[in-house]
PDB file of C-alpha atoms in Angstrom:
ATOM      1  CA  UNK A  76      -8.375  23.521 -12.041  1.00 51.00           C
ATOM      2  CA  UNK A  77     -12.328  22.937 -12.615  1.00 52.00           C
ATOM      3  CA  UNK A  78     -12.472  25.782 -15.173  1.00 53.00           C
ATOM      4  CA  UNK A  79      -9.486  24.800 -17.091  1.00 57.00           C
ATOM      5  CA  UNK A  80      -9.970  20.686 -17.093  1.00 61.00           C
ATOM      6  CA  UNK A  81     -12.193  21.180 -20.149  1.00 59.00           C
ATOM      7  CA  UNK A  82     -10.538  23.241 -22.302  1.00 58.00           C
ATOM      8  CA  UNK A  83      -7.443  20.691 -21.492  1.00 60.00           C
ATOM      9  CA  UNK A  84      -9.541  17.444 -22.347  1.00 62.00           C
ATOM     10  CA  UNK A  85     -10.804  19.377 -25.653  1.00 61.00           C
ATOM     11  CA  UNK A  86      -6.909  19.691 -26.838  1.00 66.00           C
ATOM     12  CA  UNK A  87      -6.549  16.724 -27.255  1.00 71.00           C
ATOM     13  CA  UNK A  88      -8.564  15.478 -29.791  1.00 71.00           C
ATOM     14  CA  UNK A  89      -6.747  18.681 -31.758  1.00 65.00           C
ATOM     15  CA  UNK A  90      -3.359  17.484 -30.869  1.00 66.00           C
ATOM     16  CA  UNK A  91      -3.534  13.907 -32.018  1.00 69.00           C
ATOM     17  CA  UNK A  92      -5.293  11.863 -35.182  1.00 62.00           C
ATOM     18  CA  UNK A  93      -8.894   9.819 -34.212  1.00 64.00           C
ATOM     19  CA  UNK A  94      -6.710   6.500 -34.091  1.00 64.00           C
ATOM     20  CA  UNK A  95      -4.749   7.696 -31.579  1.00 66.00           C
ATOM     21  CA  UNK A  96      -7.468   9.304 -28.790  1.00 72.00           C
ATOM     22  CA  UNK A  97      -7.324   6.462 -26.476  1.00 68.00           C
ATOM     23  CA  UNK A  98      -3.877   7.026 -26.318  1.00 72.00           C
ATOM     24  CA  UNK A  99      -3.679  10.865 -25.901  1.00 72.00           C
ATOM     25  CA  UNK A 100      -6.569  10.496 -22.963  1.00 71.00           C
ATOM     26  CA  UNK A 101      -4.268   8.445 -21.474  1.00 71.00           C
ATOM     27  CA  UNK A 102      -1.283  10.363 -21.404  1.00 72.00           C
ATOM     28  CA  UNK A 103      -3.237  12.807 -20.280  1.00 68.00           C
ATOM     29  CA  UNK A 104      -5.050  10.844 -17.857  1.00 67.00           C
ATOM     30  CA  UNK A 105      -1.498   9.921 -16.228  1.00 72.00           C
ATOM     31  CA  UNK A 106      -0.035  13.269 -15.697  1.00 70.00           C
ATOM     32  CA  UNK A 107      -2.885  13.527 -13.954  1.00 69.00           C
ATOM     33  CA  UNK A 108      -2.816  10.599 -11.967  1.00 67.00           C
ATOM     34  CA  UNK A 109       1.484  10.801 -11.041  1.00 68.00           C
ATOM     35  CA  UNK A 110       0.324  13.723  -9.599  1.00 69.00           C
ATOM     36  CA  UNK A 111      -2.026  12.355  -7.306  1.00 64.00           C
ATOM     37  CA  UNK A 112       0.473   9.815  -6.171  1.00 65.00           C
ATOM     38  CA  UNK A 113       3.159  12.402  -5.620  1.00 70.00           C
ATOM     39  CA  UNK A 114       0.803  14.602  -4.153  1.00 69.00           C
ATOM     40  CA  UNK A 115      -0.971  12.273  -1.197  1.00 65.00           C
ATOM     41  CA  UNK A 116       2.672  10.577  -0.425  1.00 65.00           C
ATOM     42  CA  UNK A 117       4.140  14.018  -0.151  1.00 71.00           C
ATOM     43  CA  UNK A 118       1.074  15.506   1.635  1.00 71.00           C
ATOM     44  CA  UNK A 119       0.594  13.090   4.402  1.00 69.00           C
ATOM     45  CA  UNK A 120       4.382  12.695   4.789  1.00 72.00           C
ATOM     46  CA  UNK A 121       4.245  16.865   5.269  1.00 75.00           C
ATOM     47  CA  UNK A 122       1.495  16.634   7.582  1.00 76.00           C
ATOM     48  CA  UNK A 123       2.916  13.624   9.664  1.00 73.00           C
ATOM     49  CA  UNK A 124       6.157  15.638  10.023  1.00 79.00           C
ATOM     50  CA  UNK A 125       5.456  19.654   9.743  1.00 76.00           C
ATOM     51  CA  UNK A 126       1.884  19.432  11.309  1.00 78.00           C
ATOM     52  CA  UNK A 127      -1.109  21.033   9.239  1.00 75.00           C
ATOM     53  CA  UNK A 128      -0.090  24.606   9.560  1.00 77.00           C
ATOM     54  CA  UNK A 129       3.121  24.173   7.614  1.00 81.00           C
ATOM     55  CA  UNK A 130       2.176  21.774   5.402  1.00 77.00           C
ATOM     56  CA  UNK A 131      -0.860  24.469   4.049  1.00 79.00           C
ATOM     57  CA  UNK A 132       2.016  27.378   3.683  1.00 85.00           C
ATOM     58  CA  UNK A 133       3.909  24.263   1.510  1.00 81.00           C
ATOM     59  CA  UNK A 134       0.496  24.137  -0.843  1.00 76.00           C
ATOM     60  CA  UNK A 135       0.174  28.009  -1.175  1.00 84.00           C
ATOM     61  CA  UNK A 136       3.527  28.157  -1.755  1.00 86.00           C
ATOM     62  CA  UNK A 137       3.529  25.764  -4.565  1.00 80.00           C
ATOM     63  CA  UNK A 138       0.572  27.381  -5.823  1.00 80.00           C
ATOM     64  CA  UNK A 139       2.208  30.738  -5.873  1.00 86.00           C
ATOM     65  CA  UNK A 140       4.676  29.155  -8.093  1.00 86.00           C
ATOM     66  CA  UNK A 141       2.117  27.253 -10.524  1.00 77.00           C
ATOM     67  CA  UNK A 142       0.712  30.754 -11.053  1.00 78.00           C
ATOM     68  CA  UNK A 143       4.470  32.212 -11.932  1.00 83.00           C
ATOM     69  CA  UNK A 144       4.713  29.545 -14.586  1.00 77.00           C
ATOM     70  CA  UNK A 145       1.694  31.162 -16.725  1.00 70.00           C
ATOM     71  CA  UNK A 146       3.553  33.867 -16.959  1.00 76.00           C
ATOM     72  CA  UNK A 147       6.505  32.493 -18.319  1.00 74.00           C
ATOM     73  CA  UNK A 148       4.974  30.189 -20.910  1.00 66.00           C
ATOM     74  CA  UNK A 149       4.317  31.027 -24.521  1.00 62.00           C
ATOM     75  CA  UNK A 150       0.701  31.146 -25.979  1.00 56.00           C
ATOM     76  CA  UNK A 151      -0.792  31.076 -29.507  1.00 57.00           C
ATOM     77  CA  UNK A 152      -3.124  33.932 -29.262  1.00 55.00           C
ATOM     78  CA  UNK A 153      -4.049  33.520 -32.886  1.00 57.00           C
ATOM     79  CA  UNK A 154      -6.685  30.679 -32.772  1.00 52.00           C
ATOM     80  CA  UNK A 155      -9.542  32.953 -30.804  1.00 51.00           C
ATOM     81  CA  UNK A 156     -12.361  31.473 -32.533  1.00 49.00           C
ATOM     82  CA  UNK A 157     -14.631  32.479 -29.537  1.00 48.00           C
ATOM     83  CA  UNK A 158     -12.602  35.251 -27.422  1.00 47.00           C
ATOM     84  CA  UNK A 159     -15.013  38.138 -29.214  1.00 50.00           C
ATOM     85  CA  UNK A 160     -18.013  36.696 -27.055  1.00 54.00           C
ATOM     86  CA  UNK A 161     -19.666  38.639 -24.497  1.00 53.00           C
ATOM     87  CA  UNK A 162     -20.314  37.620 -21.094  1.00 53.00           C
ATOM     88  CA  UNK A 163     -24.243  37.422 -21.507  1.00 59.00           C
ATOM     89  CA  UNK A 164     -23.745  34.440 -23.650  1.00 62.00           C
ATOM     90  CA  UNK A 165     -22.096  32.316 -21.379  1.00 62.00           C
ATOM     91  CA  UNK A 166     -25.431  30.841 -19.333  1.00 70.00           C
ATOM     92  CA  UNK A 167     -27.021  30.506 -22.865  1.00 77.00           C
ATOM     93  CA  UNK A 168     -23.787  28.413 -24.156  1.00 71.00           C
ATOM     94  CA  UNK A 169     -23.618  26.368 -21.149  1.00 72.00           C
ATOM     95  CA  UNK A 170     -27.541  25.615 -21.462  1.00 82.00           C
ATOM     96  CA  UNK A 171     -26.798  24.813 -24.877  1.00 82.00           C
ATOM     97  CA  UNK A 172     -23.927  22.383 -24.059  1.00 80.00           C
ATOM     98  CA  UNK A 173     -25.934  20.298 -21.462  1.00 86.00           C
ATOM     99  CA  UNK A 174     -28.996  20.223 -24.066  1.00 89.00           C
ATOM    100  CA  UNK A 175     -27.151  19.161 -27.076  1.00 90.00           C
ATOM    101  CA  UNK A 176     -25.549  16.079 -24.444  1.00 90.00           C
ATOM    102  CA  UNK A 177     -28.806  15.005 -22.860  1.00 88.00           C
ATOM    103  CA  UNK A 178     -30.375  15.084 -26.076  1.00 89.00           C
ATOM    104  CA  UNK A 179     -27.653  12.925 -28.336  1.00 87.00           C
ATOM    105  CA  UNK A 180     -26.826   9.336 -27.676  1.00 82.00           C
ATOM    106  CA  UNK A 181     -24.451   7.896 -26.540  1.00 83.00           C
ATOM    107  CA  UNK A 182     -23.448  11.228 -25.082  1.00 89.00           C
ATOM    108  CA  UNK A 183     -26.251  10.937 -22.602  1.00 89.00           C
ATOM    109  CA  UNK A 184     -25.055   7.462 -21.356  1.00 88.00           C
ATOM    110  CA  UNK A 185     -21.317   8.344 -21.262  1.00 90.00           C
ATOM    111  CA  UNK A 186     -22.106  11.532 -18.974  1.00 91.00           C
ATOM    112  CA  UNK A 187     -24.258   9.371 -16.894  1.00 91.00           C
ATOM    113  CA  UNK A 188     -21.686   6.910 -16.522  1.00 92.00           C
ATOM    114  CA  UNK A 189     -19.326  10.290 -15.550  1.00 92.00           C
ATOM    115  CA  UNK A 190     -22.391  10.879 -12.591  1.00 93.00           C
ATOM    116  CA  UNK A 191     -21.822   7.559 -11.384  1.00 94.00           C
ATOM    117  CA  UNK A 192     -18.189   7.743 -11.377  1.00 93.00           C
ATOM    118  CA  UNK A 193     -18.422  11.396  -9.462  1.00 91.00           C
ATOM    119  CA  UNK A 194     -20.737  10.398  -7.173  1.00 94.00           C
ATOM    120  CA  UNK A 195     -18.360   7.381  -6.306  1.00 94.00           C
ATOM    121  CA  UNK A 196     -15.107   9.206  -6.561  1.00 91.00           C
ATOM    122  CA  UNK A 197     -16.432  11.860  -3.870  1.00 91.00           C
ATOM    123  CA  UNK A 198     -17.385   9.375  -1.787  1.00 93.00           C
ATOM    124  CA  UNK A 199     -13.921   7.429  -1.847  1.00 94.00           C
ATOM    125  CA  UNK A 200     -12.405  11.165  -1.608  1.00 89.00           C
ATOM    126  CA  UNK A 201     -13.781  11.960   1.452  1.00 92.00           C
ATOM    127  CA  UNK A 202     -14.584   8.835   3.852  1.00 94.00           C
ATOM    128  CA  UNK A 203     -10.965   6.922   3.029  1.00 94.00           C
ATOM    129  CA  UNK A 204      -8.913   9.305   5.301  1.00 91.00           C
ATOM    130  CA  UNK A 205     -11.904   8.600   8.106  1.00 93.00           C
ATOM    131  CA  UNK A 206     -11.262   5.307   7.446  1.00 95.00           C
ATOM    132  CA  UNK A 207      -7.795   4.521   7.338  1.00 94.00           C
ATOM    133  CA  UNK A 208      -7.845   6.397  11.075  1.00 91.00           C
ATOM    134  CA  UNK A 209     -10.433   4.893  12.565  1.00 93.00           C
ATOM    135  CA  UNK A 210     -11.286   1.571  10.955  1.00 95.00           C
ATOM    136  CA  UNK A 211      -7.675   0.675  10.216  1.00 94.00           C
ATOM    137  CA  UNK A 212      -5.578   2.417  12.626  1.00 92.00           C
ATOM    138  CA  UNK A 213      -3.537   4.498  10.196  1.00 89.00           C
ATOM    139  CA  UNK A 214      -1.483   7.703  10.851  1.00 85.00           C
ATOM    140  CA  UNK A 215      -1.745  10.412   7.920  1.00 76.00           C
ATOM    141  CA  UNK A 216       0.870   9.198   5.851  1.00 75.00           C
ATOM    142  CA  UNK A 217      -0.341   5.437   5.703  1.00 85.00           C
ATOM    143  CA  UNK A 218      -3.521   7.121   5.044  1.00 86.00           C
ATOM    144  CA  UNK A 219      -2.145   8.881   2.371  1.00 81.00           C
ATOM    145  CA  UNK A 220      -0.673   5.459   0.871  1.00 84.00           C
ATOM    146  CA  UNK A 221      -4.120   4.559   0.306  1.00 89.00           C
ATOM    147  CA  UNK A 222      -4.734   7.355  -2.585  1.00 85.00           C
ATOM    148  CA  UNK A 223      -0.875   6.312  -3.585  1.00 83.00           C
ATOM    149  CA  UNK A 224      -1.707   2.760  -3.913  1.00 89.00           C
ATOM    150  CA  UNK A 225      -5.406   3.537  -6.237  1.00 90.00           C
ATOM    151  CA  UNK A 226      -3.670   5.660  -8.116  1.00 85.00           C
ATOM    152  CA  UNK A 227      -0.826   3.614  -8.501  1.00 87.00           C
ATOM    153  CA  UNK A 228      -3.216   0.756 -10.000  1.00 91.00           C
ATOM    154  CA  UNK A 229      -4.807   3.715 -12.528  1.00 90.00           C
ATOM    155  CA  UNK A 230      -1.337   4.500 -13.584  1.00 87.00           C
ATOM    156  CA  UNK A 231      -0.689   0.450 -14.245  1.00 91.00           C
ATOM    157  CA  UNK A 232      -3.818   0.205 -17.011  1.00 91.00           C
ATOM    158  CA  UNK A 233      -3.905   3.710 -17.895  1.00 87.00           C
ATOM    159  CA  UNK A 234      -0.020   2.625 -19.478  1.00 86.00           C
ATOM    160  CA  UNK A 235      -1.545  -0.149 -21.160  1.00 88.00           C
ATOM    161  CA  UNK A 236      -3.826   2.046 -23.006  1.00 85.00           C
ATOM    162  CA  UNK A 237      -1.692   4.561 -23.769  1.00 82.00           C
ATOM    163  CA  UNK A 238       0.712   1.223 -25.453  1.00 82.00           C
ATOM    164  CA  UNK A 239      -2.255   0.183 -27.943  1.00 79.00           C
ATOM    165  CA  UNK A 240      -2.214   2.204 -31.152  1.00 72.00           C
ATOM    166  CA  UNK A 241      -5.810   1.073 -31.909  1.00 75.00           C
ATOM    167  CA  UNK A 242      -7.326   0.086 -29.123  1.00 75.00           C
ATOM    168  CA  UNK A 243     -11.022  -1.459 -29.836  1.00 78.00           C
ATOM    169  CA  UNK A 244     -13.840  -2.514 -27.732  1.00 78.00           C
ATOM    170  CA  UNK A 245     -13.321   0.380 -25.398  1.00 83.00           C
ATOM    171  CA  UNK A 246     -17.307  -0.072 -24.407  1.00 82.00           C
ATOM    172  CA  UNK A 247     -16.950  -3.177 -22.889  1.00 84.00           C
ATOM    173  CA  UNK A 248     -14.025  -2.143 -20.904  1.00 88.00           C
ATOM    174  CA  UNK A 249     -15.926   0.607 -19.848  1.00 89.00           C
ATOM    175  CA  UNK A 250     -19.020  -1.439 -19.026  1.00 88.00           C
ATOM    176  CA  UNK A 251     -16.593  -3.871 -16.534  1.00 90.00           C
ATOM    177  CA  UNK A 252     -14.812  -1.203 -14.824  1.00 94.00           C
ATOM    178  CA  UNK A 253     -17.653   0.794 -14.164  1.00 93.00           C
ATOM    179  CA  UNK A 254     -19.613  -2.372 -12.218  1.00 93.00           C
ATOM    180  CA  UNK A 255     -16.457  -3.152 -10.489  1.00 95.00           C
ATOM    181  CA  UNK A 256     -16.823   0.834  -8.834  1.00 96.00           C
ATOM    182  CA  UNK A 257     -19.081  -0.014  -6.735  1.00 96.00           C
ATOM    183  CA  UNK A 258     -18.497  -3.308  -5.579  1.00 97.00           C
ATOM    184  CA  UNK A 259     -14.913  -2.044  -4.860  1.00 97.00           C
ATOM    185  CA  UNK A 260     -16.116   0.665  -2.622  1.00 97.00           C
ATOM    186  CA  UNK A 261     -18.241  -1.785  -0.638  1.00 97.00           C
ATOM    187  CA  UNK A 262     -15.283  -3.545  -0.354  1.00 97.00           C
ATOM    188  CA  UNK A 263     -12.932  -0.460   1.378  1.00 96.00           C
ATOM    189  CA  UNK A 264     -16.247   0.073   3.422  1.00 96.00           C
ATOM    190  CA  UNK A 265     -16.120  -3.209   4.879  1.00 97.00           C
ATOM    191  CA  UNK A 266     -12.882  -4.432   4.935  1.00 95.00           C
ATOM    192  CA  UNK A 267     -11.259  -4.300   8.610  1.00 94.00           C
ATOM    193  CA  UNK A 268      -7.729  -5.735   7.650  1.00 95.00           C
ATOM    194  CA  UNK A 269      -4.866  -3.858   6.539  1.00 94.00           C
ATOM    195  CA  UNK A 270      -3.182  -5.808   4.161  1.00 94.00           C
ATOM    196  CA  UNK A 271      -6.198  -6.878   2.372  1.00 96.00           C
ATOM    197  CA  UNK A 272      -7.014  -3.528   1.469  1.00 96.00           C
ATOM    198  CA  UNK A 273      -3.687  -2.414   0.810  1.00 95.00           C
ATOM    199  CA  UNK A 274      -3.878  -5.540  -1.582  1.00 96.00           C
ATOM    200  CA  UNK A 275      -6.832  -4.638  -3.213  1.00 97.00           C
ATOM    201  CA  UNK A 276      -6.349  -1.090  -3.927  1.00 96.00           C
ATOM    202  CA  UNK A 277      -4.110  -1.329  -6.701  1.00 95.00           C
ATOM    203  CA  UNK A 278      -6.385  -3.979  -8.283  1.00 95.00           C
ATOM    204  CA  UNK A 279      -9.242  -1.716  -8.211  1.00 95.00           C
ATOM    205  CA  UNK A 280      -6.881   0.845  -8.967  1.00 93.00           C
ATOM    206  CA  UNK A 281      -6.504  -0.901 -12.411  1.00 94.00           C
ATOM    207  CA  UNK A 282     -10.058  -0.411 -12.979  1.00 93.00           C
ATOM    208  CA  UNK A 283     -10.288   2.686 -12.403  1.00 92.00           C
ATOM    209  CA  UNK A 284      -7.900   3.487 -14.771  1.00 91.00           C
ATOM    210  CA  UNK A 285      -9.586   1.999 -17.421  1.00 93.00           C
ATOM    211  CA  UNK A 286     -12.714   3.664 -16.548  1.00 93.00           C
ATOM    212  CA  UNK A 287     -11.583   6.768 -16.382  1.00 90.00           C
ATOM    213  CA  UNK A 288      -9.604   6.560 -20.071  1.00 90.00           C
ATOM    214  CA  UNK A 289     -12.722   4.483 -21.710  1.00 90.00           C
ATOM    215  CA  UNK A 290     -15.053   6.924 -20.749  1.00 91.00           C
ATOM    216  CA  UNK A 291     -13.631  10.236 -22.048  1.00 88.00           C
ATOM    217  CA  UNK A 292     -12.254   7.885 -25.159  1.00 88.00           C
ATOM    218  CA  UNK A 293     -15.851   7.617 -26.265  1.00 89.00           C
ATOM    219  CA  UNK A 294     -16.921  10.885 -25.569  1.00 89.00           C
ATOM    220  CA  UNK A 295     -14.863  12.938 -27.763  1.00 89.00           C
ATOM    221  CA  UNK A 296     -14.935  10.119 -30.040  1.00 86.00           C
ATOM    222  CA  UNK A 297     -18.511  10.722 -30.443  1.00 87.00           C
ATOM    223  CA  UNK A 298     -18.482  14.744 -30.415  1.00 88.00           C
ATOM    224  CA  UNK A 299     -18.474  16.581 -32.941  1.00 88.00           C
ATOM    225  CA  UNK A 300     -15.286  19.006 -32.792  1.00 84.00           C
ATOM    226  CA  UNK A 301     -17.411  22.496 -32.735  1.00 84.00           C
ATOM    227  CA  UNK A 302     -18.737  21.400 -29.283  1.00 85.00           C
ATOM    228  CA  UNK A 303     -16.258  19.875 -27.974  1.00 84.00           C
ATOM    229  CA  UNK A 304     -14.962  22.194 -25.211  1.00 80.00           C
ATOM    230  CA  UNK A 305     -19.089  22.465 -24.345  1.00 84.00           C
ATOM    231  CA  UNK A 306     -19.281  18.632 -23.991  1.00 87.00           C
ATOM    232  CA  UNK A 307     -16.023  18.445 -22.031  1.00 85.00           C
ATOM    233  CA  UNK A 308     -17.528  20.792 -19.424  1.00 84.00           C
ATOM    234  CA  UNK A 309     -20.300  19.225 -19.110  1.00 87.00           C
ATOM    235  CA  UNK A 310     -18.189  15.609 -18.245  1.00 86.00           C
ATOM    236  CA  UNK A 311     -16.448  17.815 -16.141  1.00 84.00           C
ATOM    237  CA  UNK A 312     -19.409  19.331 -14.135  1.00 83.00           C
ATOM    238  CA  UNK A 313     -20.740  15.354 -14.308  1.00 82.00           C
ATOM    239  CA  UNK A 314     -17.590  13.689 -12.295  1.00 80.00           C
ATOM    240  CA  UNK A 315     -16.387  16.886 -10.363  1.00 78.00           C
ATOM    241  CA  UNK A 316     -19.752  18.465  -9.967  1.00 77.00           C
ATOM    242  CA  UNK A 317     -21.182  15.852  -8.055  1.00 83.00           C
ATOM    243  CA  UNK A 318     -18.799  16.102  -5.646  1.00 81.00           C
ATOM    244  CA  UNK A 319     -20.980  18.018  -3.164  1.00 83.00           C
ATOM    245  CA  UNK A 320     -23.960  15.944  -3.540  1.00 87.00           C
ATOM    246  CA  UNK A 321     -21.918  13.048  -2.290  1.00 90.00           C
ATOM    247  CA  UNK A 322     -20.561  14.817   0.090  1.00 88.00           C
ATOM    248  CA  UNK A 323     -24.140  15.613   1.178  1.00 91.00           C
ATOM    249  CA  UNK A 324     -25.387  12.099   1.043  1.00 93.00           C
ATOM    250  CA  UNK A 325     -22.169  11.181   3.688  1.00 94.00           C
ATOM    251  CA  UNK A 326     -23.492  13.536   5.790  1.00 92.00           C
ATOM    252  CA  UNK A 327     -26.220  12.059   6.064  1.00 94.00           C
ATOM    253  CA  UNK A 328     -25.151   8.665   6.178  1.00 94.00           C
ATOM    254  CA  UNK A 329     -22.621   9.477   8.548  1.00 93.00           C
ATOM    255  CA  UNK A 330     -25.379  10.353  11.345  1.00 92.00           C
ATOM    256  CA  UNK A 331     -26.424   6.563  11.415  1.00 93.00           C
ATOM    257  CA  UNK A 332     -23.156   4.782  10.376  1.00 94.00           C
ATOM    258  CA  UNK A 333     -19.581   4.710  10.493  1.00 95.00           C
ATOM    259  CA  UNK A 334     -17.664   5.845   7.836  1.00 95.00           C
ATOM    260  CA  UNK A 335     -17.204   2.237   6.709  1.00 96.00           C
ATOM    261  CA  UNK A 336     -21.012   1.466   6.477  1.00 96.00           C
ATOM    262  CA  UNK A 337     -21.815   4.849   4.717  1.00 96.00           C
ATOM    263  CA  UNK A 338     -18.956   3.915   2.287  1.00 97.00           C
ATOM    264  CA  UNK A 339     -20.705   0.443   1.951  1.00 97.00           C
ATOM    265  CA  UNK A 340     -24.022   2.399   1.577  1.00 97.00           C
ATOM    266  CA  UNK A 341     -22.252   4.421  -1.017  1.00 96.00           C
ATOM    267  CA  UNK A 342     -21.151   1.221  -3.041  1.00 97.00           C
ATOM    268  CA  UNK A 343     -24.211  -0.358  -3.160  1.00 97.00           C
ATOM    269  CA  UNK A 344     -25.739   3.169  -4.372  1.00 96.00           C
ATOM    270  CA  UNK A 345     -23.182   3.065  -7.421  1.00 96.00           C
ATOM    271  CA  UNK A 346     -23.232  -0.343  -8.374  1.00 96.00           C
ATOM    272  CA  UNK A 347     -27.212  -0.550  -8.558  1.00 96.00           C
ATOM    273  CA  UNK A 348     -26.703   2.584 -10.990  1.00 94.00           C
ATOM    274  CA  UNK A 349     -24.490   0.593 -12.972  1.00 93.00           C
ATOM    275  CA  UNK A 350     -26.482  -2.213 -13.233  1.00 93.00           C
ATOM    276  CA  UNK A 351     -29.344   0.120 -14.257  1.00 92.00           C
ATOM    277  CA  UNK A 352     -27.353   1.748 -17.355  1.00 88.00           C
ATOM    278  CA  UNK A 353     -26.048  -1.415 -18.458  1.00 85.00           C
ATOM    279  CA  UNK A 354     -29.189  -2.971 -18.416  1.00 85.00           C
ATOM    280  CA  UNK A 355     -31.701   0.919 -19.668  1.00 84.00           C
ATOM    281  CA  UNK A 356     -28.741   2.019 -22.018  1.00 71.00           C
ATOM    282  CA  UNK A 357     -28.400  -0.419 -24.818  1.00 66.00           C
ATOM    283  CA  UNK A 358     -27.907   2.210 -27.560  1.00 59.00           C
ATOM    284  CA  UNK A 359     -24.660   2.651 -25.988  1.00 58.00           C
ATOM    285  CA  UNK A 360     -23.102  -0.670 -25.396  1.00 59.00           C
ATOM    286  CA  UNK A 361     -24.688  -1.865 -28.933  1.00 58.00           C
ATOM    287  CA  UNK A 362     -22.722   0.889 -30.507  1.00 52.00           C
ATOM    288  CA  UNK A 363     -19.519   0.752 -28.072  1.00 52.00           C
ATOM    289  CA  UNK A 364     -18.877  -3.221 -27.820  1.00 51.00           C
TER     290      UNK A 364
END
């Protein structure tokens, strides 16, 4: 999944005109997102009534069959513009990629926005299943209604997008959904009441939607076509990447607080580093809003 996200955010660009991007990000976008939905409803539903064991054979087994469909798909293995490079140029490409970001605006702001949104999403990832048991008393598959009920927000304004033919002033959507991360997260962290937060997850949901869409919208937007698979790896590496040093954080967190203060903690980390581009990045929101 990691190594082929980029290459499928670079289609896209390919596959539909510059007035339609927001749109084909958010297509894209919701595939992705129905199948978060489907997946945590039908994955705590498996482990509430299989148990773990048989709910892991259920994943391998529908991985098994994600593999067979490879096989039976057709290719066009006549646009190989880079298939004759060797190996040894790989580190040197990748180097190349995460120079030519860091050293363009607004690419640099628009991947640093994608390390805020990593470092957030990782967070939310692994702490909401800790506490939906603990801090709201759920089972698995309540807890898995929690994912269901984000992503079921996303899906909401991701649609919306994906309706506008010319959608314009993506930067300041991007600018309000990415301060609402964090302050949303403090929320989840904090909140001790069921129904409040199975309220409020769709609403944030809709957010993140946005956020998500916006962000890559801009990004290709602003690449130039002959690096755009590099550029798209390096958003990738920025959101998924930082999925470890999250987790790392948490674990740290986690051997002073509960899972509901470290998510706080967490929060308050993101939303300070949103403050900070929006107030250190004005190249970007000049050019964007």
């Amino acid at each position: 999944g990691a190594a082929g996200m980029p290459v499928y955010q670079a289609m896209v660009p390919r596959l539909v005109g510059s007035q339609l991007l927001a749109s084909g990000v958010a297509l894209q976008n919701l595939g992705m997102m129905a199948s978060m939905v489907i997946g945590a409803v039908l994955g705590g539903g498996l482990i509430q009534f299989l148990g773990m064991d048989l709910s892991f054979l259920f994943w391998a087994a529908l991985m098994v069959l994600s593999t067979l469909l490879f096989f039976v798909m057709s290719y066009d293995t006549n646009d190989r513009t880079q298939s004759n490079k060797s190996l040894s140029s790989l580190i040197p490409d990748i180097l190349a990629g995460i120079r030519f970001v860091f050293s363009n605006e607004p690419l640099r702001s628009l991947t640093l926005a994608g390390c805020v949104m990593g470092f957030g999403g990782g967070a939310y990832q692994t702490l909401v299943p800790e506490i939906g048991r603990f801090q709201l008393g759920l089972d698995a598959g309540m807890t898995s209604l929690m994912f269901g009920l984000m992503s079921g927000g996303m899906i909401i304004s991701t649609l919306f997008i994906a309706s506008r033919k010319n959608l314009t002033a993506k930067g300041r959507y991007l600018l309000f959904a990415l301060n609402c991360f964090g302050p949303g997260l403090m929320f989840i962290g904090l909140s001790t009441s069921l129904w409040l937060t199975f309220i409020f997850l769709p609403l944030w949901g809709l957010c993140g939607g946005i956020l998500m869409t916006t962000q890559r919208t801009l990004l290709q937007e602003s690449t130039p076509s002959d690096v755009m698979a590099r550029v798209m790896s390096v958003n990738v590496f920025a959101s998924a990447g930082l999925l470890p040093l999250s987790a790392g954080v948490i674990f740290v967190l986690r051997g002073f607080w509960s899972a509901g203060e470290s998510m706080t903690a967490i929060g308050l980390i993101v939303t300070l580093s949103a403050i900070t581009l929006a107030a250190t990045r004005r190249f970007l929101w000049k050019k964007s809003l």
